[in-house]
mmCIF file of C-alpha atoms in Angstrom:
data_model
loop_
_atom_site.group_PDB
_atom_site.id
_atom_site.type_symbol
_atom_site.label_atom_id
_atom_site.label_comp_id
_atom_site.label_asym_id
_atom_site.label_seq_id
_atom_site.Cartn_x
_atom_site.Cartn_y
_atom_site.Cartn_z
ATOM 1 C CA MET A 1 -14.593 -21.842 -15.520
ATOM 2 C CA ARG A 2 -14.128 -20.875 -19.148
ATOM 3 C CA ILE A 3 -17.221 -18.659 -19.232
ATOM 4 C CA GLY A 4 -16.319 -17.185 -15.831
ATOM 5 C CA ARG A 5 -12.886 -16.131 -17.062
ATOM 6 C CA ARG A 6 -14.431 -14.538 -20.141
ATOM 7 C CA ALA A 7 -16.981 -12.676 -18.013
ATOM 8 C CA ARG A 8 -14.275 -11.326 -15.700
ATOM 9 C CA ARG A 9 -12.243 -10.164 -18.701
ATOM 10 C CA ASP A 10 -15.236 -8.413 -20.269
ATOM 11 C CA VAL A 11 -16.189 -6.678 -17.022
ATOM 12 C CA ALA A 12 -12.671 -5.264 -16.613
ATOM 13 C CA ARG A 13 -12.692 -4.109 -20.239
ATOM 14 C CA LEU A 14 -16.156 -2.529 -20.353
ATOM 15 C CA ILE A 15 -16.923 -1.265 -16.841
ATOM 16 C CA HIS A 16 -15.179 2.122 -17.218
ATOM 17 C CA GLY A 17 -16.292 2.932 -20.778
ATOM 18 C CA ARG A 18 -19.405 3.082 -22.890
ATOM 19 C CA GLY A 19 -20.076 -0.595 -22.319
ATOM 20 C CA HIS A 20 -21.028 -0.108 -18.667
ATOM 21 C CA LYS A 21 -24.480 -1.675 -19.125
ATOM 22 C CA GLN A 22 -22.987 -4.734 -20.809
ATOM 23 C CA ALA A 23 -20.432 -5.027 -18.005
ATOM 24 C CA MET A 24 -23.192 -4.903 -15.376
ATOM 25 C CA ARG A 25 -25.042 -7.693 -17.214
ATOM 26 C CA TRP A 26 -21.907 -9.835 -16.893
ATOM 27 C CA VAL A 27 -21.718 -8.926 -13.184
ATOM 28 C CA ARG A 28 -25.309 -10.104 -12.657
ATOM 29 C CA ARG A 29 -24.515 -13.347 -14.462
ATOM 30 C CA LEU A 30 -21.448 -13.877 -12.280
ATOM 31 C CA ARG A 31 -23.589 -13.328 -9.204
ATOM 32 C CA THR A 32 -26.124 -15.864 -10.486
ATOM 33 C CA TRP A 33 -23.435 -18.464 -11.187
ATOM 34 C CA LEU A 34 -21.924 -17.926 -7.738
ATOM 35 C CA GLY A 35 -25.315 -18.497 -6.096
ATOM 36 C CA ARG A 36 -25.873 -21.686 -8.096
ATOM 37 C CA LEU A 37 -22.451 -23.019 -7.131
ATOM 38 C CA ASP A 38 -23.003 -22.219 -3.452
ATOM 39 C CA ARG A 39 -26.396 -23.940 -3.381
ATOM 40 C CA ASP A 40 -24.990 -26.971 -5.207
ATOM 41 C CA ILE A 41 -22.177 -27.285 -2.647
ATOM 42 C CA GLY A 42 -24.688 -26.900 0.183
ATOM 43 C CA ARG A 43 -26.817 -29.772 -1.153
ATOM 44 C CA LYS A 44 -23.818 -32.087 -1.597
ATOM 45 C CA ILE A 45 -22.303 -31.526 1.857
ATOM 46 C CA ALA A 46 -25.582 -31.538 3.765
ATOM 47 C CA GLY A 47 -25.360 -33.890 6.754
ATOM 48 C CA ASN A 48 -21.560 -34.194 6.664
ATOM 49 C CA GLU A 49 -20.299 -32.210 9.654
ATOM 50 C CA GLU A 50 -16.641 -32.302 8.595
ATOM 51 C CA LEU A 51 -17.345 -30.921 5.109
ATOM 52 C CA GLU A 52 -19.773 -28.341 6.470
ATOM 53 C CA ALA A 53 -17.083 -27.125 8.884
ATOM 54 C CA ALA A 54 -14.494 -27.046 6.072
ATOM 55 C CA PHE A 55 -16.756 -24.950 3.811
ATOM 56 C CA ALA A 56 -18.212 -22.762 6.586
ATOM 57 C CA VAL A 57 -15.872 -19.761 6.195
ATOM 58 C CA ALA A 58 -15.993 -19.743 2.387
ATOM 59 C CA ARG A 59 -19.786 -20.075 2.289
ATOM 60 C CA GLU A 60 -20.180 -17.314 4.870
ATOM 61 C CA ARG A 61 -18.118 -14.948 2.687
ATOM 62 C CA VAL A 62 -20.050 -15.982 -0.425
ATOM 63 C CA ALA A 63 -23.335 -15.247 1.349
ATOM 64 C CA LYS A 64 -22.044 -11.789 2.243
ATOM 65 C CA ILE A 65 -21.050 -11.117 -1.383
ATOM 66 C CA LEU A 66 -24.480 -12.174 -2.626
ATOM 67 C CA THR A 67 -26.368 -9.964 -0.157
ATOM 68 C CA GLN A 68 -24.228 -6.813 -0.047
ATOM 69 C CA LYS A 69 -25.518 -3.714 -1.817
ATOM 70 C CA ALA A 70 -23.846 -0.661 -3.335
ATOM 71 C CA GLY A 71 -24.608 1.532 -0.317
ATOM 72 C CA ASN A 72 -23.311 -0.867 2.318
ATOM 73 C CA THR A 73 -20.342 0.286 4.390
ATOM 74 C CA ASP A 74 -18.866 -3.044 5.521
ATOM 75 C CA LYS A 75 -18.305 -4.635 2.118
ATOM 76 C CA LEU A 76 -16.266 -7.693 1.210
ATOM 77 C CA TYR A 77 -13.919 -6.839 -1.679
ATOM 78 C CA ALA A 78 -11.728 -9.965 -1.795
ATOM 79 C CA LEU A 79 -12.864 -13.504 -1.074
ATOM 80 C CA HIS A 80 -9.404 -14.616 0.081
ATOM 81 C CA ALA A 81 -8.618 -11.424 2.062
ATOM 82 C CA PRO A 82 -11.626 -10.008 3.943
ATOM 83 C CA GLU A 83 -9.456 -7.256 5.469
ATOM 84 C CA VAL A 84 -9.145 -5.490 2.092
ATOM 85 C CA GLU A 85 -10.778 -2.043 2.125
ATOM 86 C CA CYS A 86 -11.707 0.603 -0.432
ATOM 87 C CA ILE A 87 -9.473 3.639 0.134
ATOM 88 C CA ALA A 88 -10.523 6.904 -1.524
ATOM 89 C CA LYS A 89 -7.579 8.633 -3.210
ATOM 90 C CA GLY A 90 -9.280 11.720 -4.594
ATOM 91 C CA LYS A 91 -7.130 11.709 -7.750
ATOM 92 C CA ALA A 92 -8.433 11.805 -11.305
ATOM 93 C CA ARG A 93 -6.251 8.937 -12.495
ATOM 94 C CA THR A 94 -6.861 6.757 -9.422
ATOM 95 C CA ARG A 95 -10.101 7.419 -7.600
ATOM 96 C CA TYR A 96 -9.829 4.402 -5.308
ATOM 97 C CA GLU A 97 -7.300 1.849 -4.121
ATOM 98 C CA PHE A 98 -8.127 -1.525 -2.661
ATOM 99 C CA GLY A 99 -5.958 -2.790 0.152
ATOM 100 C CA VAL A 100 -4.925 -1.753 3.655
ATOM 101 C CA LYS A 101 -3.758 1.763 4.506
ATOM 102 C CA THR A 102 -0.058 2.080 5.365
ATOM 103 C CA SER A 103 1.791 4.894 7.139
ATOM 104 C CA ILE A 104 5.412 5.704 6.204
ATOM 105 C CA ALA A 105 7.877 7.993 8.000
ATOM 106 C CA VAL A 106 11.217 8.958 6.447
ATOM 107 C CA THR A 107 14.072 11.250 7.363
ATOM 108 C CA ASN A 108 13.529 14.839 6.304
ATOM 109 C CA ALA A 109 17.114 15.426 5.213
ATOM 110 C CA ARG A 110 18.643 13.209 2.565
ATOM 111 C CA THR A 111 21.633 11.353 3.996
ATOM 112 C CA ALA A 112 24.716 10.260 2.063
ATOM 113 C CA GLY A 113 23.182 6.879 1.328
ATOM 114 C CA GLY A 114 19.700 8.100 0.433
ATOM 115 C CA GLN A 115 16.439 8.719 2.250
ATOM 116 C CA PHE A 116 15.843 5.947 4.755
ATOM 117 C CA ILE A 117 12.509 4.754 6.116
ATOM 118 C CA VAL A 118 12.499 5.152 9.916
ATOM 119 C CA GLY A 119 8.941 3.976 10.554
ATOM 120 C CA MET A 120 6.263 2.037 8.714
ATOM 121 C CA GLN A 121 3.092 0.326 9.871
ATOM 122 C CA ALA A 122 -0.130 -1.092 8.465
ATOM 123 C CA LEU A 123 -3.366 0.605 9.557
ATOM 124 C CA PRO A 124 -6.343 -1.757 9.239
ATOM 125 C CA GLY A 125 -9.821 -0.312 9.419
ATOM 126 C CA ASN A 126 -9.086 2.635 7.085
ATOM 127 C CA PRO A 127 -8.633 5.198 9.899
ATOM 128 C CA TYR A 128 -8.425 8.949 9.380
ATOM 129 C CA ASP A 129 -4.826 10.006 8.692
ATOM 130 C CA GLY A 130 -4.770 12.530 11.515
ATOM 131 C CA HIS A 131 -5.664 9.876 14.075
ATOM 132 C CA THR A 132 -2.620 7.779 13.113
ATOM 133 C CA LEU A 133 0.011 10.503 13.582
ATOM 134 C CA THR A 134 0.649 9.913 17.291
ATOM 135 C CA GLY A 135 1.163 6.190 16.806
ATOM 136 C CA GLN A 136 3.549 6.747 13.892
ATOM 137 C CA ILE A 137 5.677 9.220 15.849
ATOM 138 C CA GLU A 138 5.804 6.820 18.799
ATOM 139 C CA GLN A 139 7.009 4.022 16.507
ATOM 140 C CA VAL A 140 9.786 6.225 15.070
ATOM 141 C CA GLU A 141 10.966 7.221 18.544
ATOM 142 C CA ARG A 142 10.873 3.610 19.719
ATOM 143 C CA LEU A 143 12.870 2.305 16.751
ATOM 144 C CA THR A 144 15.445 5.099 16.539
ATOM 145 C CA GLY A 145 15.732 6.063 20.200
ATOM 146 C CA ILE A 146 15.608 9.751 19.200
ATOM 147 C CA ALA A 147 12.824 12.147 20.091
ATOM 148 C CA VAL A 148 11.072 13.669 17.078
ATOM 149 C CA GLU A 149 11.257 17.469 17.130
ATOM 150 C CA ARG A 150 9.322 18.336 13.962
ATOM 151 C CA ALA A 151 6.994 16.254 11.796
ATOM 152 C CA TYR A 152 6.093 17.444 8.300
ATOM 153 C CA VAL A 153 2.819 16.034 6.984
ATOM 154 C CA ASP A 154 0.421 16.649 4.095
ATOM 155 C CA ARG A 155 -2.983 18.275 4.318
ATOM 156 C CA GLY A 156 -4.664 14.944 4.999
ATOM 157 C CA TYR A 157 -3.500 15.289 8.621
ATOM 158 C CA LYS A 158 -5.521 18.429 9.373
ATOM 159 C CA GLY A 159 -7.204 18.095 12.754
ATOM 160 C CA HIS A 160 -4.675 15.539 14.010
ATOM 161 C CA ARG A 161 -4.800 16.681 17.681
ATOM 162 C CA HIS A 162 -1.333 15.326 18.384
ATOM 163 C CA GLY A 163 -0.548 15.887 22.053
ATOM 164 C CA GLY A 164 3.136 14.920 22.033
ATOM 165 C CA LYS A 165 6.224 17.109 22.161
ATOM 166 C CA ALA A 166 6.830 16.965 18.411
ATOM 167 C CA LYS A 167 5.778 20.052 16.475
ATOM 168 C CA VAL A 168 3.555 19.148 13.521
ATOM 169 C CA ILE A 169 3.784 21.312 10.379
ATOM 170 C CA ILE A 170 1.158 20.781 7.671
ATOM 171 C CA ALA A 171 2.014 21.374 4.030
ATOM 172 C CA HIS A 172 0.876 24.621 2.350
ATOM 173 C CA THR A 173 0.576 26.391 5.696
ATOM 174 C CA ARG A 174 0.806 30.156 5.369
ATOM 175 C CA GLY A 175 2.539 32.553 7.705
ATOM 176 C CA ILE A 176 5.612 30.442 8.539
ATOM 177 C CA THR A 177 8.438 32.859 9.356
ATOM 178 C CA SER A 178 11.178 30.422 10.360
ATOM 179 C CA PRO A 179 13.558 29.890 7.395
ATOM 180 C CA THR A 180 14.563 26.459 8.759
ATOM 181 C CA ILE A 181 10.993 25.188 8.857
ATOM 182 C CA ARG A 182 10.243 26.641 5.418
ATOM 183 C CA ARG A 183 13.317 24.934 3.974
ATOM 184 C CA GLU A 184 12.531 21.601 5.620
ATOM 185 C CA LEU A 185 8.863 21.817 4.610
ATOM 186 C CA ARG A 186 9.915 21.933 0.961
ATOM 187 C CA ARG A 187 11.589 18.553 1.518
ATOM 188 C CA ARG A 188 8.281 16.938 2.504
ATOM 189 C CA ASN A 189 7.444 16.076 -1.107
ATOM 190 C CA ALA A 190 10.535 13.845 -1.217
ATOM 191 C CA ILE A 191 8.497 11.126 0.501
ATOM 192 C CA GLU A 192 6.384 10.592 -2.641
ATOM 193 C CA PRO A 193 9.099 8.770 -4.662
ATOM 194 C CA ILE A 194 9.850 6.673 -1.565
ATOM 195 C CA ILE A 195 6.235 5.508 -1.582
ATOM 196 C CA GLY A 196 6.581 4.684 -5.282
ATOM 197 C CA HIS A 197 9.743 2.647 -4.623
ATOM 198 C CA THR A 198 8.044 0.646 -1.879
ATOM 199 C CA LYS A 199 5.224 -0.220 -4.270
ATOM 200 C CA SER A 200 7.344 -1.037 -7.333
ATOM 201 C CA ASP A 201 10.687 -2.244 -5.915
ATOM 202 C CA GLY A 202 9.502 -3.431 -2.515
ATOM 203 C CA LEU A 203 6.295 -5.028 -3.861
ATOM 204 C CA LEU A 204 4.147 -3.427 -1.173
ATOM 205 C CA GLU A 205 1.070 -4.049 -3.323
ATOM 206 C CA ARG A 206 1.876 -7.773 -3.679
ATOM 207 C CA ASN A 207 1.371 -9.036 -0.150
ATOM 208 C CA HIS A 208 1.339 -12.834 0.066
ATOM 209 C CA LEU A 209 0.913 -12.978 3.875
ATOM 210 C CA ALA A 210 -2.606 -13.629 5.105
ATOM 211 C CA GLY A 211 -4.644 -11.595 7.524
ATOM 212 C CA VAL A 212 -4.110 -8.380 9.438
ATOM 213 C CA THR A 213 -0.945 -9.775 11.017
ATOM 214 C CA GLY A 214 0.425 -10.570 7.561
ATOM 215 C CA ASP A 215 -0.194 -6.978 6.454
ATOM 216 C CA ALA A 216 1.740 -5.644 9.455
ATOM 217 C CA ILE A 217 4.651 -8.029 8.843
ATOM 218 C CA ASN A 218 4.726 -7.171 5.138
ATOM 219 C CA ALA A 219 4.925 -3.429 5.870
ATOM 220 C CA ILE A 220 7.921 -3.920 8.181
ATOM 221 C CA LEU A 221 9.686 -6.185 5.678
ATOM 222 C CA VAL A 222 9.146 -3.702 2.832
ATOM 223 C CA ALA A 223 10.696 -0.894 4.919
ATOM 224 C CA ALA A 224 13.664 -3.106 5.876
ATOM 225 C CA GLY A 225 14.161 -4.122 2.242
ATOM 226 C CA HIS A 226 14.149 -0.488 1.106
ATOM 227 C CA ASN A 227 16.826 0.445 3.648
ATOM 228 C CA LEU A 228 18.948 -2.579 2.735
ATOM 229 C CA ARG A 229 18.797 -1.662 -0.957
ATOM 230 C CA LEU A 230 20.048 1.820 -0.122
ATOM 231 C CA LEU A 231 22.912 0.391 1.944
ATOM 232 C CA VAL A 232 23.903 -2.033 -0.814
ATOM 233 C CA ALA A 233 23.864 0.759 -3.414
ATOM 234 C CA TRP A 234 25.982 3.004 -1.145
ATOM 235 C CA LEU A 235 28.512 0.232 -0.440
ATOM 236 C CA THR A 236 28.702 -0.577 -4.162
ATOM 237 C CA ALA A 237 29.450 3.053 -4.987
ATOM 238 C CA LEU A 238 32.082 3.159 -2.228
ATOM 239 C CA LEU A 239 33.761 -0.008 -3.503
ATOM 240 C CA ARG A 240 33.757 1.354 -7.055
ATOM 241 C CA ALA A 241 35.378 4.595 -5.878
ATOM 242 C CA LEU A 242 38.060 2.697 -3.934
ATOM 243 C CA LEU A 243 38.862 0.462 -6.884
ATOM 244 C CA THR A 244 39.036 3.437 -9.211
ATOM 245 C CA THR A 245 41.508 5.106 -6.856
ATOM 246 C CA LEU A 246 43.680 2.120 -6.001
ATOM 247 C CA LEU A 247 43.930 0.220 -9.278
ATOM 248 C CA PRO A 248 45.996 2.836 -11.193
ATOM 249 C CA ALA A 249 48.504 2.938 -8.324
ATOM 250 C CA MET A 250 48.842 -0.863 -8.271
ATOM 251 C CA GLN A 251 49.567 -1.244 -11.989
ATOM 252 C CA PRO A 252 53.313 -1.875 -12.699
ATOM 253 C CA GLU A 253 55.257 0.657 -14.692
ATOM 254 C CA LEU A 254 56.532 -0.692 -18.000
ATOM 255 C CA ALA A 255 59.540 0.578 -19.935
ATOM 256 C CA ILE A 256 59.487 -0.334 -23.608
ATOM 257 C CA ASN A 257 62.532 0.292 -25.794
#
């Protein structure tokens, strides 16, 4: 365990710098140690049906880790969460993210209390963004009871083929003559800080619920928590304004001679 912790530390420190070869040597050693441990467990539980059944899932995942190659598509990235996927970001600072893709829908106009999340869902299987648009719009309409007229999306939704009544406007589209749509399209970027708040304040990246069902539940709870925080902040500001207005009127007048 001590050497394993040191190897994991060194891999994280060296893998993205000049020590890539040294990091890969540690990775090969970790793979060797994992194979030794698996074979040792297999020898000790051989013939015991209860122990073999208890270790079956873990040993199956270990076998997949030991046999998977760099070019494989269906990789196992987390031993405790096989649903974790590698999501390409296309950004210089963050090329990849490991987790489950999530779709978020917010109001276009900022309300008095802030920008509320009106739809959020986990999307296992790393689907193409454009293929998830119809399902996200249906969730918003189901939760709010209001038909969506216009949906503003980024360029990742090109080729969405949405067949609903909602009009889909993609960012950086040229030739838009309507001043209303051009004004509302500029508000699309306001969803980016909402995503940041769900990750930092709502702990979207720290999901402690297991499985695909746990990911879906966590996404809904994060959206509900974000909206509740906005309501609490708005009520706090309202209470502060009321106290500021009423307290001076309630103070008794003093006459000092």
